[in-house]
């Protein structure tokens, strides 16, 4: 429920604070007094699309604050949750929006900055605006199915789930078909590539090892000659000389006590190191002992691996993983036909499940349509339209998550007159009453809902206007209703009443809203009955309207 509305520096309003009540809230005033400005301001804070030049001339910015009191299960709490905004139960929901003269707007929810999209999402579930030319709800044929579903109160979740399953099954089949088609086009390449890679089976790091082995072999011939000479020197010349020196020193050491012990020890160590060097050189020579055929084999393998890497555009070390990937694609191709059969079966089952659920919902809609038509007939009679007819037509439409039914509200205003879409057949006054009757039928017990009717009683008067006022009051027993009206019969039914006034000075024109006391209400309704010159008879008539 909308509890209060504060407006600062918007159009011809400088400062305005309104406190609304449950039930039927009535706003009246002369034409041009500024009633539409209130709706513009409320629309701004709710994120509705509207005029851009909202800031009062000379002001730095305009601001609108709307406060709502919500029950614990109001759908607006889900919108807040989706937007990442926490709302404690029992707290007011405070919406605020600021607009600058250049048209830039910034919104806030409970003092947290939000986008205009969040405000629009909240506005859609907090307030409904209805007028003769309103196409956001009842007059928009695209929304008739949703309204009928709301009236029928059946569960659409299983049908939406069946549509989702069918969509996913169709998508999976399409992807599989696309992949199979592409794989089939590449089948020759896949089989050739897999056979070629399987023939070589290169291992990770093999290319580097072969390259190092090849370089070693290429340099081996020159190195082997040098190593052979070194080995001959170590084993033949150097070893023999060291052995002779050791023998001569040992013979001389008997005459010098221990003076030659140190040289003898050094010679012994040298012989050991010399033997180690000789063994190492022999080991390297054995490693270099290969045939030219072995070098040819290494080069052939190395060049083949590098050629494969260039051919397939990968690193040599990635050839193994490429081979595995191509083998998997080839296996998928071989198994593709069987897989497609399974996916076709799954899609057929999903389509059947959707058709069954859609057919069940379609039957429910037909039942609900008849109930709605009867309810509308009962509502139109008190509105002095007992000779008019209302028919909910259901036809075949495009399948979707909520079925394949197209729903259109059609009316005939007089017996024998052709029926047609609601928004094309009814005149202004008739359309107002059709809209009101629809709203009464389609609105259940929704605590916290606020509905605004903008001059929906235009074009009707007398007993018909009285009937409109009574239906509005009945609707206000289920939800908060705000009505902007020029009809004294409608105004008389209000639980709370405000008059919109425009004040002009030499410098500016300002609009304000005045809450009316019971005595003020008599004067205002008398004015609406009699015009500028209010007579006692008009006051008596106003009192009679309020008593009735």
Short mmCIF file of C-alpha atoms in Angstrom, two decimals:
data_model
loop_
_atom_site.label_atom_id
_atom_site.label_comp_id
_atom_site.label_asym_id
_atom_site.label_seq_id
_atom_site.Cartn_x
_atom_site.Cartn_y
_atom_site.Cartn_z
CA UNK A 1 0.00 0.00 0.00
CA UNK A 2 1.21 3.49 -0.86
CA UNK A 3 1.34 5.35 2.47
CA UNK A 4 2.94 8.65 1.51
CA UNK A 5 4.23 10.68 -1.43
CA UNK A 6 6.60 13.63 -1.15
CA UNK A 7 7.34 15.86 -4.13
CA UNK A 8 9.99 18.58 -4.29
CA UNK A 9 10.48 20.98 -7.23
CA UNK A 10 8.66 18.98 -9.88
CA UNK A 11 6.97 20.99 -12.66
CA UNK A 12 4.68 23.48 -10.84
CA UNK A 13 4.95 21.79 -7.43
CA UNK A 14 7.51 23.24 -5.03
CA UNK A 15 6.82 21.30 -1.82
CA UNK A 16 4.12 18.70 -1.35
CA UNK A 17 3.59 15.90 1.17
CA UNK A 18 0.64 13.50 0.93
CA UNK A 19 -0.39 10.72 3.29
CA UNK A 20 -2.70 8.14 1.74
CA UNK A 21 -5.07 5.75 3.46
CA UNK A 22 -6.42 2.26 2.79
CA UNK A 23 -9.60 2.02 0.77
CA UNK A 24 -10.77 4.52 -1.82
CA UNK A 25 -8.68 7.70 -2.07
CA UNK A 26 -10.19 10.44 -4.26
CA UNK A 27 -8.40 13.36 -5.92
CA UNK A 28 -10.48 16.11 -7.52
CA UNK A 29 -9.88 19.62 -8.83
CA UNK A 30 -10.38 21.91 -11.76
CA UNK A 31 -9.04 20.92 -15.16
CA UNK A 32 -5.42 22.03 -15.40
CA UNK A 33 -4.97 22.24 -11.62
CA UNK A 34 -2.17 19.68 -11.71
CA UNK A 35 -3.74 16.29 -11.07
CA UNK A 36 -1.73 14.74 -13.89
CA UNK A 37 1.47 16.14 -12.32
CA UNK A 38 0.93 13.89 -9.32
CA UNK A 39 0.82 10.88 -11.63
CA UNK A 40 3.91 12.13 -13.50
CA UNK A 41 5.77 12.44 -10.20
CA UNK A 42 4.67 9.01 -9.00
CA UNK A 43 5.58 7.55 -12.37
CA UNK A 44 9.05 9.07 -12.12
CA UNK A 45 9.83 7.44 -8.78
CA UNK A 46 8.43 4.13 -10.04
CA UNK A 47 10.65 4.19 -13.11
CA UNK A 48 7.81 4.57 -15.62
CA UNK A 49 8.56 6.21 -18.93
CA UNK A 50 7.37 9.79 -19.04
CA UNK A 51 8.27 13.37 -19.78
CA UNK A 52 11.88 14.44 -19.30
CA UNK A 53 11.37 18.10 -18.33
CA UNK A 54 10.21 17.45 -14.76
CA UNK A 55 12.37 19.89 -12.77
CA UNK A 56 10.61 23.07 -11.66
CA UNK A 57 12.00 26.14 -13.39
CA UNK A 58 14.89 27.64 -11.43
CA UNK A 59 15.39 24.58 -9.17
CA UNK A 60 18.67 22.67 -8.99
CA UNK A 61 16.89 19.30 -9.02
CA UNK A 62 13.54 17.63 -8.57
CA UNK A 63 12.90 14.85 -6.06
CA UNK A 64 10.09 12.39 -5.38
CA UNK A 65 9.85 10.00 -2.42
CA UNK A 66 7.22 7.24 -2.24
CA UNK A 67 6.77 5.10 0.87
CA UNK A 68 5.02 1.71 0.75
CA UNK A 69 3.83 -0.53 3.55
CA UNK A 70 4.11 -4.13 2.34
CA UNK A 71 2.81 -7.42 3.75
CA UNK A 72 5.37 -10.14 4.40
CA UNK A 73 4.49 -12.10 1.25
CA UNK A 74 4.42 -9.23 -1.24
CA UNK A 75 6.07 -10.03 -4.57
CA UNK A 76 8.10 -6.81 -4.34
CA UNK A 77 10.28 -8.58 -1.76
CA UNK A 78 11.31 -11.06 -4.47
CA UNK A 79 12.23 -8.16 -6.76
CA UNK A 80 14.37 -6.69 -3.97
CA UNK A 81 16.04 -10.05 -3.38
CA UNK A 82 16.88 -10.42 -7.07
CA UNK A 83 18.41 -6.92 -6.97
CA UNK A 84 20.55 -7.85 -3.97
CA UNK A 85 18.66 -5.59 -1.56
CA UNK A 86 17.68 -6.90 1.85
CA UNK A 87 14.29 -5.87 3.23
CA UNK A 88 13.35 -6.68 6.80
CA UNK A 89 9.73 -7.60 7.46
CA UNK A 90 7.82 -4.75 9.03
CA UNK A 91 10.03 -2.10 7.47
CA UNK A 92 8.69 0.50 5.06
CA UNK A 93 9.86 0.35 1.47
CA UNK A 94 11.15 3.80 0.57
CA UNK A 95 11.67 4.69 -3.08
CA UNK A 96 13.40 7.94 -3.97
CA UNK A 97 14.39 9.42 -7.30
CA UNK A 98 16.21 12.61 -8.12
CA UNK A 99 16.17 14.31 -11.54
CA UNK A 100 18.34 17.20 -12.77
CA UNK A 101 17.36 19.85 -15.34
CA UNK A 102 19.34 18.05 -18.06
CA UNK A 103 17.17 14.94 -17.58
CA UNK A 104 19.63 12.75 -15.65
CA UNK A 105 17.92 10.62 -13.00
CA UNK A 106 19.18 8.64 -10.03
CA UNK A 107 17.09 6.23 -7.99
CA UNK A 108 17.36 4.89 -4.44
CA UNK A 109 15.63 2.06 -2.57
CA UNK A 110 15.89 2.32 1.21
CA UNK A 111 18.80 4.76 0.65
CA UNK A 112 20.65 2.28 -1.56
CA UNK A 113 21.46 3.50 -5.04
CA UNK A 114 19.74 1.46 -7.77
CA UNK A 115 19.19 1.56 -11.53
CA UNK A 116 16.04 2.72 -13.24
CA UNK A 117 15.40 -0.90 -14.22
CA UNK A 118 15.09 -1.92 -10.56
CA UNK A 119 12.61 0.91 -9.97
CA UNK A 120 10.61 -0.18 -13.02
CA UNK A 121 10.53 -3.78 -11.79
CA UNK A 122 9.27 -2.59 -8.41
CA UNK A 123 6.77 -0.23 -10.01
CA UNK A 124 5.26 -3.10 -12.00
CA UNK A 125 4.36 -5.00 -8.81
CA UNK A 126 3.59 -2.09 -6.48
CA UNK A 127 1.20 0.06 -8.51
CA UNK A 128 -1.24 -0.52 -11.36
CA UNK A 129 -2.29 2.49 -13.42
CA UNK A 130 -5.54 2.32 -15.38
CA UNK A 131 -7.04 4.88 -17.67
CA UNK A 132 -9.16 4.98 -20.79
CA UNK A 133 -6.07 4.99 -23.00
CA UNK A 134 -3.90 2.76 -20.84
CA UNK A 135 -2.34 0.00 -22.96
CA UNK A 136 -0.04 -1.46 -20.30
CA UNK A 137 -2.63 -3.92 -19.02
CA UNK A 138 -6.24 -4.58 -19.86
CA UNK A 139 -6.21 -2.93 -23.29
CA UNK A 140 -3.14 -4.78 -24.51
CA UNK A 141 -4.25 -8.06 -26.17
CA UNK A 142 -0.80 -9.53 -25.55
CA UNK A 143 -1.56 -9.46 -21.83
CA UNK A 144 -5.02 -11.03 -21.97
CA UNK A 145 -3.74 -14.58 -21.59
CA UNK A 146 -1.80 -13.62 -18.47
CA UNK A 147 -4.91 -11.95 -17.01
CA UNK A 148 -7.02 -15.03 -17.73
CA UNK A 149 -4.36 -17.25 -16.13
CA UNK A 150 -4.38 -15.04 -13.05
CA UNK A 151 -8.16 -15.33 -12.88
CA UNK A 152 -7.98 -19.12 -13.32
CA UNK A 153 -5.24 -19.49 -10.69
CA UNK A 154 -3.87 -22.72 -12.20
CA UNK A 155 -0.26 -23.77 -11.89
CA UNK A 156 1.77 -23.07 -15.02
CA UNK A 157 5.07 -24.31 -13.55
CA UNK A 158 4.79 -27.89 -14.97
CA UNK A 159 4.01 -26.51 -18.43
CA UNK A 160 6.96 -24.10 -18.28
CA UNK A 161 9.17 -26.99 -17.19
CA UNK A 162 7.96 -29.14 -20.10
CA UNK A 163 8.71 -26.29 -22.53
CA UNK A 164 12.19 -25.94 -21.03
CA UNK A 165 12.81 -29.70 -21.35
CA UNK A 166 11.62 -29.66 -24.95
CA UNK A 167 13.83 -26.66 -25.78
CA UNK A 168 16.87 -28.28 -24.20
CA UNK A 169 16.21 -31.59 -26.01
CA UNK A 170 15.86 -29.79 -29.33
CA UNK A 171 19.06 -27.86 -28.67
CA UNK A 172 20.99 -31.01 -27.77
CA UNK A 173 19.81 -32.74 -30.95
CA UNK A 174 20.72 -29.72 -33.07
CA UNK A 175 24.21 -29.54 -31.61
CA UNK A 176 24.73 -33.28 -32.12
CA UNK A 177 23.53 -33.07 -35.70
CA UNK A 178 25.80 -30.13 -36.40
CA UNK A 179 28.78 -31.88 -34.84
CA UNK A 180 28.05 -35.12 -36.71
CA UNK A 181 27.65 -33.28 -40.00
CA UNK A 182 30.95 -31.49 -39.53
CA UNK A 183 32.67 -34.69 -38.47
CA UNK A 184 31.26 -36.56 -41.47
CA UNK A 185 32.61 -33.88 -43.79
CA UNK A 186 36.04 -34.37 -42.19
CA UNK A 187 35.87 -38.17 -42.00
CA UNK A 188 38.58 -38.84 -44.63
CA UNK A 189 40.88 -36.35 -42.98
CA UNK A 190 40.26 -37.84 -39.53
CA UNK A 191 40.97 -41.39 -40.61
CA UNK A 192 44.14 -40.40 -42.49
CA UNK A 193 45.38 -38.22 -39.62
CA UNK A 194 44.74 -40.85 -36.95
CA UNK A 195 46.51 -43.54 -39.03
CA UNK A 196 49.47 -41.26 -39.68
CA UNK A 197 49.83 -40.20 -36.04
CA UNK A 198 49.36 -43.77 -34.81
CA UNK A 199 52.19 -44.87 -37.15
CA UNK A 200 54.69 -42.55 -35.50
CA UNK A 201 53.25 -42.31 -31.95
CA UNK A 202 55.60 -39.48 -30.95
CA UNK A 203 56.22 -39.12 -27.22
CA UNK A 204 56.58 -35.95 -25.17
CA UNK A 205 60.22 -34.82 -25.21
CA UNK A 206 61.21 -37.21 -28.01
CA UNK A 207 61.94 -34.44 -30.52
CA UNK A 208 64.43 -32.76 -28.16
CA UNK A 209 66.16 -36.08 -27.43
CA UNK A 210 66.47 -36.96 -31.11
CA UNK A 211 67.80 -33.50 -31.92
CA UNK A 212 70.48 -33.79 -29.23
CA UNK A 213 71.42 -37.33 -30.40
CA UNK A 214 71.69 -36.14 -34.02
CA UNK A 215 73.94 -33.22 -33.08
CA UNK A 216 76.16 -35.57 -31.12
CA UNK A 217 76.43 -38.01 -34.03
CA UNK A 218 77.22 -35.24 -36.52
CA UNK A 219 80.14 -34.05 -34.39
CA UNK A 220 81.29 -37.54 -33.39
CA UNK A 221 83.80 -38.32 -36.20
CA UNK A 222 86.22 -35.50 -35.41
CA UNK A 223 85.76 -35.93 -31.69
CA UNK A 224 86.39 -39.67 -31.89
CA UNK A 225 89.85 -39.14 -33.51
CA UNK A 226 90.89 -36.70 -30.78
CA UNK A 227 89.60 -38.98 -28.06
CA UNK A 228 91.50 -41.96 -29.51
CA UNK A 229 94.72 -39.96 -29.49
CA UNK A 230 94.09 -38.86 -25.94
CA UNK A 231 93.39 -42.44 -24.87
CA UNK A 232 96.60 -43.65 -26.52
CA UNK A 233 98.57 -40.95 -24.72
CA UNK A 234 96.95 -41.80 -21.39
CA UNK A 235 97.41 -45.55 -21.71
CA UNK A 236 100.73 -45.77 -23.55
CA UNK A 237 102.98 -42.79 -22.89
CA UNK A 238 101.86 -41.03 -19.74
CA UNK A 239 101.13 -44.24 -17.86
CA UNK A 240 104.48 -45.83 -18.66
CA UNK A 241 106.44 -42.69 -17.71
CA UNK A 242 104.66 -42.45 -14.38
CA UNK A 243 105.32 -46.11 -13.70
CA UNK A 244 109.07 -45.71 -14.47
CA UNK A 245 109.28 -42.61 -12.27
CA UNK A 246 107.63 -44.44 -9.41
CA UNK A 247 110.03 -47.43 -9.78
CA UNK A 248 113.10 -45.16 -9.80
CA UNK A 249 111.98 -43.17 -6.75
CA UNK A 250 111.17 -46.29 -4.76
CA UNK A 251 114.74 -47.52 -5.37
CA UNK A 252 116.21 -44.21 -4.24
CA UNK A 253 113.95 -43.86 -1.19
CA UNK A 254 115.87 -46.57 0.67
CA UNK A 255 118.83 -44.19 0.89
CA UNK A 256 116.88 -41.09 1.99
CA UNK A 257 114.64 -42.46 4.75
CA UNK A 258 111.27 -40.68 4.41
CA UNK A 259 112.35 -37.73 2.29
CA UNK A 260 110.77 -39.22 -0.87
CA UNK A 261 107.50 -40.38 0.74
CA UNK A 262 105.59 -37.29 -0.30
CA UNK A 263 106.62 -37.46 -3.99
CA UNK A 264 105.82 -41.17 -4.04
CA UNK A 265 102.32 -40.53 -2.58
CA UNK A 266 101.65 -37.83 -5.21
CA UNK A 267 102.70 -40.23 -7.97
CA UNK A 268 100.34 -42.88 -6.61
CA UNK A 269 97.45 -40.38 -6.65
CA UNK A 270 98.39 -39.28 -10.16
CA UNK A 271 98.26 -42.87 -11.37
CA UNK A 272 94.77 -43.29 -9.88
CA UNK A 273 93.50 -40.05 -11.52
CA UNK A 274 95.14 -41.08 -14.78
CA UNK A 275 93.32 -44.43 -14.68
CA UNK A 276 89.99 -42.61 -14.04
CA UNK A 277 90.62 -40.29 -16.99
CA UNK A 278 91.46 -43.23 -19.22
CA UNK A 279 88.23 -45.05 -18.21
CA UNK A 280 86.14 -41.93 -18.86
CA UNK A 281 87.59 -41.41 -22.30
CA UNK A 282 86.98 -45.06 -23.14
CA UNK A 283 83.35 -44.71 -22.05
CA UNK A 284 82.79 -41.71 -24.30
CA UNK A 285 84.47 -43.50 -27.22
CA UNK A 286 82.13 -46.47 -26.75
CA UNK A 287 79.14 -44.07 -26.83
CA UNK A 288 80.40 -42.62 -30.07
CA UNK A 289 80.72 -46.02 -31.59
CA UNK A 290 77.71 -45.98 -34.05
CA UNK A 291 77.17 -46.70 -37.69
CA UNK A 292 76.11 -44.16 -40.37
CA UNK A 293 72.84 -46.13 -40.67
CA UNK A 294 71.97 -45.27 -37.07
CA UNK A 295 72.44 -41.53 -37.79
CA UNK A 296 70.18 -41.89 -40.81
CA UNK A 297 67.49 -43.54 -38.68
CA UNK A 298 67.65 -40.78 -36.04
CA UNK A 299 67.42 -38.06 -38.68
CA UNK A 300 64.52 -39.79 -40.44
CA UNK A 301 62.55 -40.03 -37.19
CA UNK A 302 63.35 -36.45 -36.17
CA UNK A 303 62.42 -34.99 -39.56
CA UNK A 304 59.18 -36.99 -39.67
CA UNK A 305 58.09 -35.70 -36.24
CA UNK A 306 58.85 -32.11 -37.20
CA UNK A 307 57.00 -32.48 -40.50
CA UNK A 308 53.90 -33.78 -38.66
CA UNK A 309 54.02 -30.88 -36.23
CA UNK A 310 54.14 -28.38 -39.12
CA UNK A 311 51.40 -30.21 -40.99
CA UNK A 312 48.96 -30.13 -38.09
CA UNK A 313 50.02 -26.75 -36.74
CA UNK A 314 51.02 -27.90 -33.26
CA UNK A 315 54.18 -28.29 -31.23
CA UNK A 316 55.96 -31.61 -31.54
CA UNK A 317 55.23 -32.42 -27.91
CA UNK A 318 51.47 -31.90 -28.57
CA UNK A 319 51.21 -34.48 -31.34
CA UNK A 320 50.24 -37.20 -28.86
CA UNK A 321 47.32 -35.21 -27.40
CA UNK A 322 46.24 -34.23 -30.93
CA UNK A 323 46.16 -37.88 -31.91
CA UNK A 324 43.94 -38.68 -28.90
CA UNK A 325 41.57 -35.82 -29.72
CA UNK A 326 41.21 -36.93 -33.32
CA UNK A 327 40.63 -40.54 -32.21
CA UNK A 328 37.79 -39.35 -29.96
CA UNK A 329 36.18 -37.43 -32.85
CA UNK A 330 36.44 -40.48 -35.04
CA UNK A 331 34.86 -42.63 -32.33
CA UNK A 332 32.07 -40.05 -31.93
CA UNK A 333 31.49 -40.21 -35.66
CA UNK A 334 31.29 -43.99 -35.56
CA UNK A 335 28.86 -43.81 -32.63
CA UNK A 336 27.01 -40.73 -33.92
CA UNK A 337 24.10 -42.48 -35.57
CA UNK A 338 23.20 -44.38 -32.41
CA UNK A 339 23.54 -41.18 -30.36
CA UNK A 340 21.26 -39.26 -32.71
CA UNK A 341 18.60 -41.92 -32.39
CA UNK A 342 18.61 -41.49 -28.61
CA UNK A 343 18.40 -37.70 -28.91
CA UNK A 344 15.52 -37.99 -31.41
CA UNK A 345 13.70 -40.24 -28.97
CA UNK A 346 14.31 -37.83 -26.08
CA UNK A 347 12.97 -34.91 -28.14
CA UNK A 348 9.87 -36.84 -29.16
CA UNK A 349 9.16 -37.69 -25.53
CA UNK A 350 9.69 -34.05 -24.45
CA UNK A 351 7.39 -32.78 -27.22
CA UNK A 352 4.69 -35.25 -26.22
CA UNK A 353 4.95 -34.23 -22.55
CA UNK A 354 4.67 -30.55 -23.56
CA UNK A 355 1.63 -31.18 -25.78
CA UNK A 356 -0.14 -33.09 -23.01
CA UNK A 357 0.48 -30.33 -20.43
CA UNK A 358 -0.38 -27.59 -22.94
CA UNK A 359 -3.65 -29.35 -23.79
CA UNK A 360 -4.51 -29.63 -20.09
CA UNK A 361 -3.86 -25.91 -19.55
CA UNK A 362 -5.88 -25.11 -22.66
CA UNK A 363 -8.87 -26.97 -21.20
CA UNK A 364 -8.41 -25.11 -17.92
CA UNK A 365 -8.36 -21.82 -19.82
CA UNK A 366 -11.61 -22.67 -21.57
CA UNK A 367 -13.26 -23.36 -18.22
CA UNK A 368 -11.83 -20.16 -16.73
CA UNK A 369 -12.92 -18.16 -19.79
CA UNK A 370 -16.54 -19.21 -19.25
CA UNK A 371 -16.31 -18.31 -15.57
CA UNK A 372 -14.81 -14.92 -16.44
CA UNK A 373 -17.53 -14.24 -19.01
CA UNK A 374 -20.23 -14.99 -16.41
CA UNK A 375 -18.46 -12.82 -13.82
CA UNK A 376 -18.20 -9.97 -16.33
CA UNK A 377 -21.92 -10.24 -17.15
CA UNK A 378 -22.70 -9.92 -13.44
CA UNK A 379 -20.42 -6.86 -13.13
CA UNK A 380 -21.65 -5.08 -16.28
CA UNK A 381 -25.28 -5.09 -15.19
CA UNK A 382 -24.75 -2.74 -12.19
CA UNK A 383 -22.71 -0.50 -14.49
CA UNK A 384 -25.78 -0.01 -16.72
CA UNK A 385 -24.37 -2.24 -19.47
CA UNK A 386 -26.65 -5.22 -19.04
CA UNK A 387 -27.25 -5.37 -22.81
CA UNK A 388 -23.53 -5.54 -23.60
CA UNK A 389 -21.69 -8.84 -23.97
CA UNK A 390 -18.15 -9.85 -23.06
CA UNK A 391 -16.58 -12.99 -24.51
CA UNK A 392 -13.12 -14.42 -23.89
CA UNK A 393 -11.97 -15.96 -27.15
CA UNK A 394 -9.29 -18.67 -27.18
CA UNK A 395 -7.58 -19.57 -30.45
CA UNK A 396 -4.44 -21.35 -31.59
CA UNK A 397 -1.26 -19.34 -31.20
CA UNK A 398 2.45 -19.88 -31.35
CA UNK A 399 3.69 -22.48 -28.82
CA UNK A 400 5.66 -21.08 -25.91
CA UNK A 401 6.50 -21.67 -22.25
CA UNK A 402 2.88 -20.93 -21.27
CA UNK A 403 1.18 -22.96 -23.95
CA UNK A 404 -0.06 -22.37 -27.48
CA UNK A 405 -3.30 -20.48 -26.77
CA UNK A 406 -4.01 -16.93 -27.96
CA UNK A 407 -6.49 -15.13 -25.72
CA UNK A 408 -8.51 -12.07 -26.75
CA UNK A 409 -11.16 -10.17 -24.80
CA UNK A 410 -13.97 -9.27 -27.24
CA UNK A 411 -17.07 -7.16 -26.59
CA UNK A 412 -20.33 -6.18 -28.22
CA UNK A 413 -21.89 -3.06 -26.77
CA UNK A 414 -25.44 -3.64 -28.06
CA UNK A 415 -27.49 -6.70 -29.03
CA UNK A 416 -26.96 -7.55 -32.66
CA UNK A 417 -23.84 -5.39 -32.92
CA UNK A 418 -20.70 -7.14 -34.17
CA UNK A 419 -18.23 -8.25 -31.54
CA UNK A 420 -14.63 -7.16 -31.67
CA UNK A 421 -11.50 -6.55 -29.62
CA UNK A 422 -12.09 -4.58 -26.43
CA UNK A 423 -9.77 -1.74 -27.38
CA UNK A 424 -11.44 -1.19 -30.78
CA UNK A 425 -15.16 -1.58 -30.14
CA UNK A 426 -15.99 0.27 -26.91
CA UNK A 427 -16.48 4.04 -26.76
CA UNK A 428 -14.81 6.16 -24.09
CA UNK A 429 -17.51 5.80 -21.43
CA UNK A 430 -18.16 2.15 -22.28
CA UNK A 431 -14.48 1.38 -22.24
CA UNK A 432 -14.18 2.85 -18.75
CA UNK A 433 -16.87 0.56 -17.46
CA UNK A 434 -15.48 -2.51 -19.22
CA UNK A 435 -12.08 -1.81 -17.67
CA UNK A 436 -13.55 -1.35 -14.22
CA UNK A 437 -15.64 -4.52 -14.45
CA UNK A 438 -12.58 -6.47 -15.65
CA UNK A 439 -10.50 -5.14 -12.80
CA UNK A 440 -13.14 -6.10 -10.24
CA UNK A 441 -13.28 -9.64 -11.69
CA UNK A 442 -9.52 -10.06 -12.03
CA UNK A 443 -8.47 -8.63 -8.70
CA UNK A 444 -8.38 -11.07 -5.81
CA UNK A 445 -7.35 -10.59 -2.24
CA UNK A 446 -3.93 -8.99 -2.76
CA UNK A 447 -2.92 -7.06 0.38
CA UNK A 448 -0.50 -4.28 -0.37
CA UNK A 449 -1.66 -3.68 -3.93
CA UNK A 450 -2.30 -0.10 -5.07
CA UNK A 451 -4.42 0.68 -8.11
CA UNK A 452 -4.74 4.10 -9.70
CA UNK A 453 -7.65 5.00 -11.97
CA UNK A 454 -7.01 8.17 -13.95
CA UNK A 455 -10.38 9.69 -14.94
CA UNK A 456 -11.67 6.22 -15.78
CA UNK A 457 -15.19 7.64 -15.22
CA UNK A 458 -14.81 10.16 -18.05
CA UNK A 459 -17.80 10.17 -20.38
CA UNK A 460 -20.30 8.77 -17.87
CA UNK A 461 -22.68 10.51 -15.50
CA UNK A 462 -25.84 10.17 -13.47
CA UNK A 463 -26.77 6.64 -12.44
CA UNK A 464 -23.90 5.19 -14.44
CA UNK A 465 -21.37 7.33 -12.60
CA UNK A 466 -22.97 6.24 -9.33
CA UNK A 467 -22.55 2.61 -10.39
CA UNK A 468 -18.89 3.28 -11.24
CA UNK A 469 -18.34 4.78 -7.80
CA UNK A 470 -19.91 1.77 -6.12
CA UNK A 471 -17.68 -0.66 -8.04
CA UNK A 472 -14.62 1.39 -7.17
CA UNK A 473 -15.60 1.30 -3.50
CA UNK A 474 -16.11 -2.47 -3.71
CA UNK A 475 -12.70 -2.83 -5.34
CA UNK A 476 -11.19 -0.69 -2.59
CA UNK A 477 -12.30 -3.27 -0.04
CA UNK A 478 -9.71 -5.66 -1.54
CA UNK A 479 -6.90 -3.23 -2.34
CA UNK A 480 -5.94 0.41 -2.00
CA UNK A 481 -7.50 2.49 -4.80
CA UNK A 482 -6.57 6.02 -5.88
CA UNK A 483 -8.95 7.64 -8.36
CA UNK A 484 -8.53 10.95 -10.18
CA UNK A 485 -12.08 12.02 -11.06
CA UNK A 486 -14.32 14.86 -12.24
CA UNK A 487 -17.44 12.93 -11.25
CA UNK A 488 -19.20 14.06 -8.04
CA UNK A 489 -20.95 10.69 -7.83
CA UNK A 490 -17.59 8.90 -7.74
CA UNK A 491 -16.00 11.42 -5.38
CA UNK A 492 -18.82 10.90 -2.89
CA UNK A 493 -17.71 7.29 -2.32
CA UNK A 494 -14.19 8.21 -1.23
CA UNK A 495 -12.86 7.19 2.17
CA UNK A 496 -10.32 10.01 1.87
CA UNK A 497 -10.55 13.07 -0.36
CA UNK A 498 -7.99 15.62 -1.62
CA UNK A 499 -8.48 18.68 -3.80
CA UNK A 500 -5.76 19.70 -6.24
CA UNK A 501 -5.46 23.48 -6.50
CA UNK A 502 -3.42 25.82 -8.67
CA UNK A 503 -2.25 29.15 -7.27
CA UNK A 504 -0.93 31.92 -9.49
CA UNK A 505 1.12 34.98 -8.60
CA UNK A 506 2.88 37.55 -10.74
CA UNK A 507 6.07 35.49 -10.58
CA UNK A 508 4.99 31.86 -10.71
CA UNK A 509 2.24 29.26 -10.84
CA UNK A 510 2.19 26.56 -8.16
CA UNK A 511 0.05 23.49 -7.65
CA UNK A 512 -0.81 22.06 -4.25
CA UNK A 513 -3.00 19.35 -2.77
CA UNK A 514 -5.32 20.00 0.16
CA UNK A 515 -6.80 17.21 2.33
CA UNK A 516 -10.52 17.80 2.79
CA UNK A 517 -12.51 17.62 5.99
CA UNK A 518 -16.12 16.33 5.85
CA UNK A 519 -17.32 19.94 5.57
CA UNK A 520 -14.76 20.68 2.85
CA UNK A 521 -15.89 17.60 0.96
CA UNK A 522 -19.46 18.91 0.84
CA UNK A 523 -18.20 22.17 -0.67
CA UNK A 524 -15.99 20.39 -3.20
CA UNK A 525 -18.70 17.94 -4.34
CA UNK A 526 -21.16 20.84 -4.53
CA UNK A 527 -18.67 22.70 -6.75
CA UNK A 528 -18.37 19.64 -8.96
CA UNK A 529 -22.19 19.58 -9.24
CA UNK A 530 -22.89 23.28 -9.68
CA UNK A 531 -19.70 24.85 -11.01
CA UNK A 532 -18.23 28.14 -9.79
CA UNK A 533 -21.49 29.38 -8.17
CA UNK A 534 -22.20 26.99 -5.31
CA UNK A 535 -25.80 27.12 -4.15
CA UNK A 536 -27.50 25.68 -1.08
CA UNK A 537 -29.29 23.27 -3.37
CA UNK A 538 -25.92 22.04 -4.63
CA UNK A 539 -24.75 21.57 -1.04
CA UNK A 540 -27.89 19.62 -0.22
CA UNK A 541 -27.32 17.46 -3.28
CA UNK A 542 -23.73 16.89 -2.19
CA UNK A 543 -24.86 15.81 1.27
CA UNK A 544 -27.38 13.46 -0.30
CA UNK A 545 -24.71 11.90 -2.53
CA UNK A 546 -22.44 11.33 0.47
CA UNK A 547 -25.28 9.84 2.53
CA UNK A 548 -26.18 7.51 -0.34
#
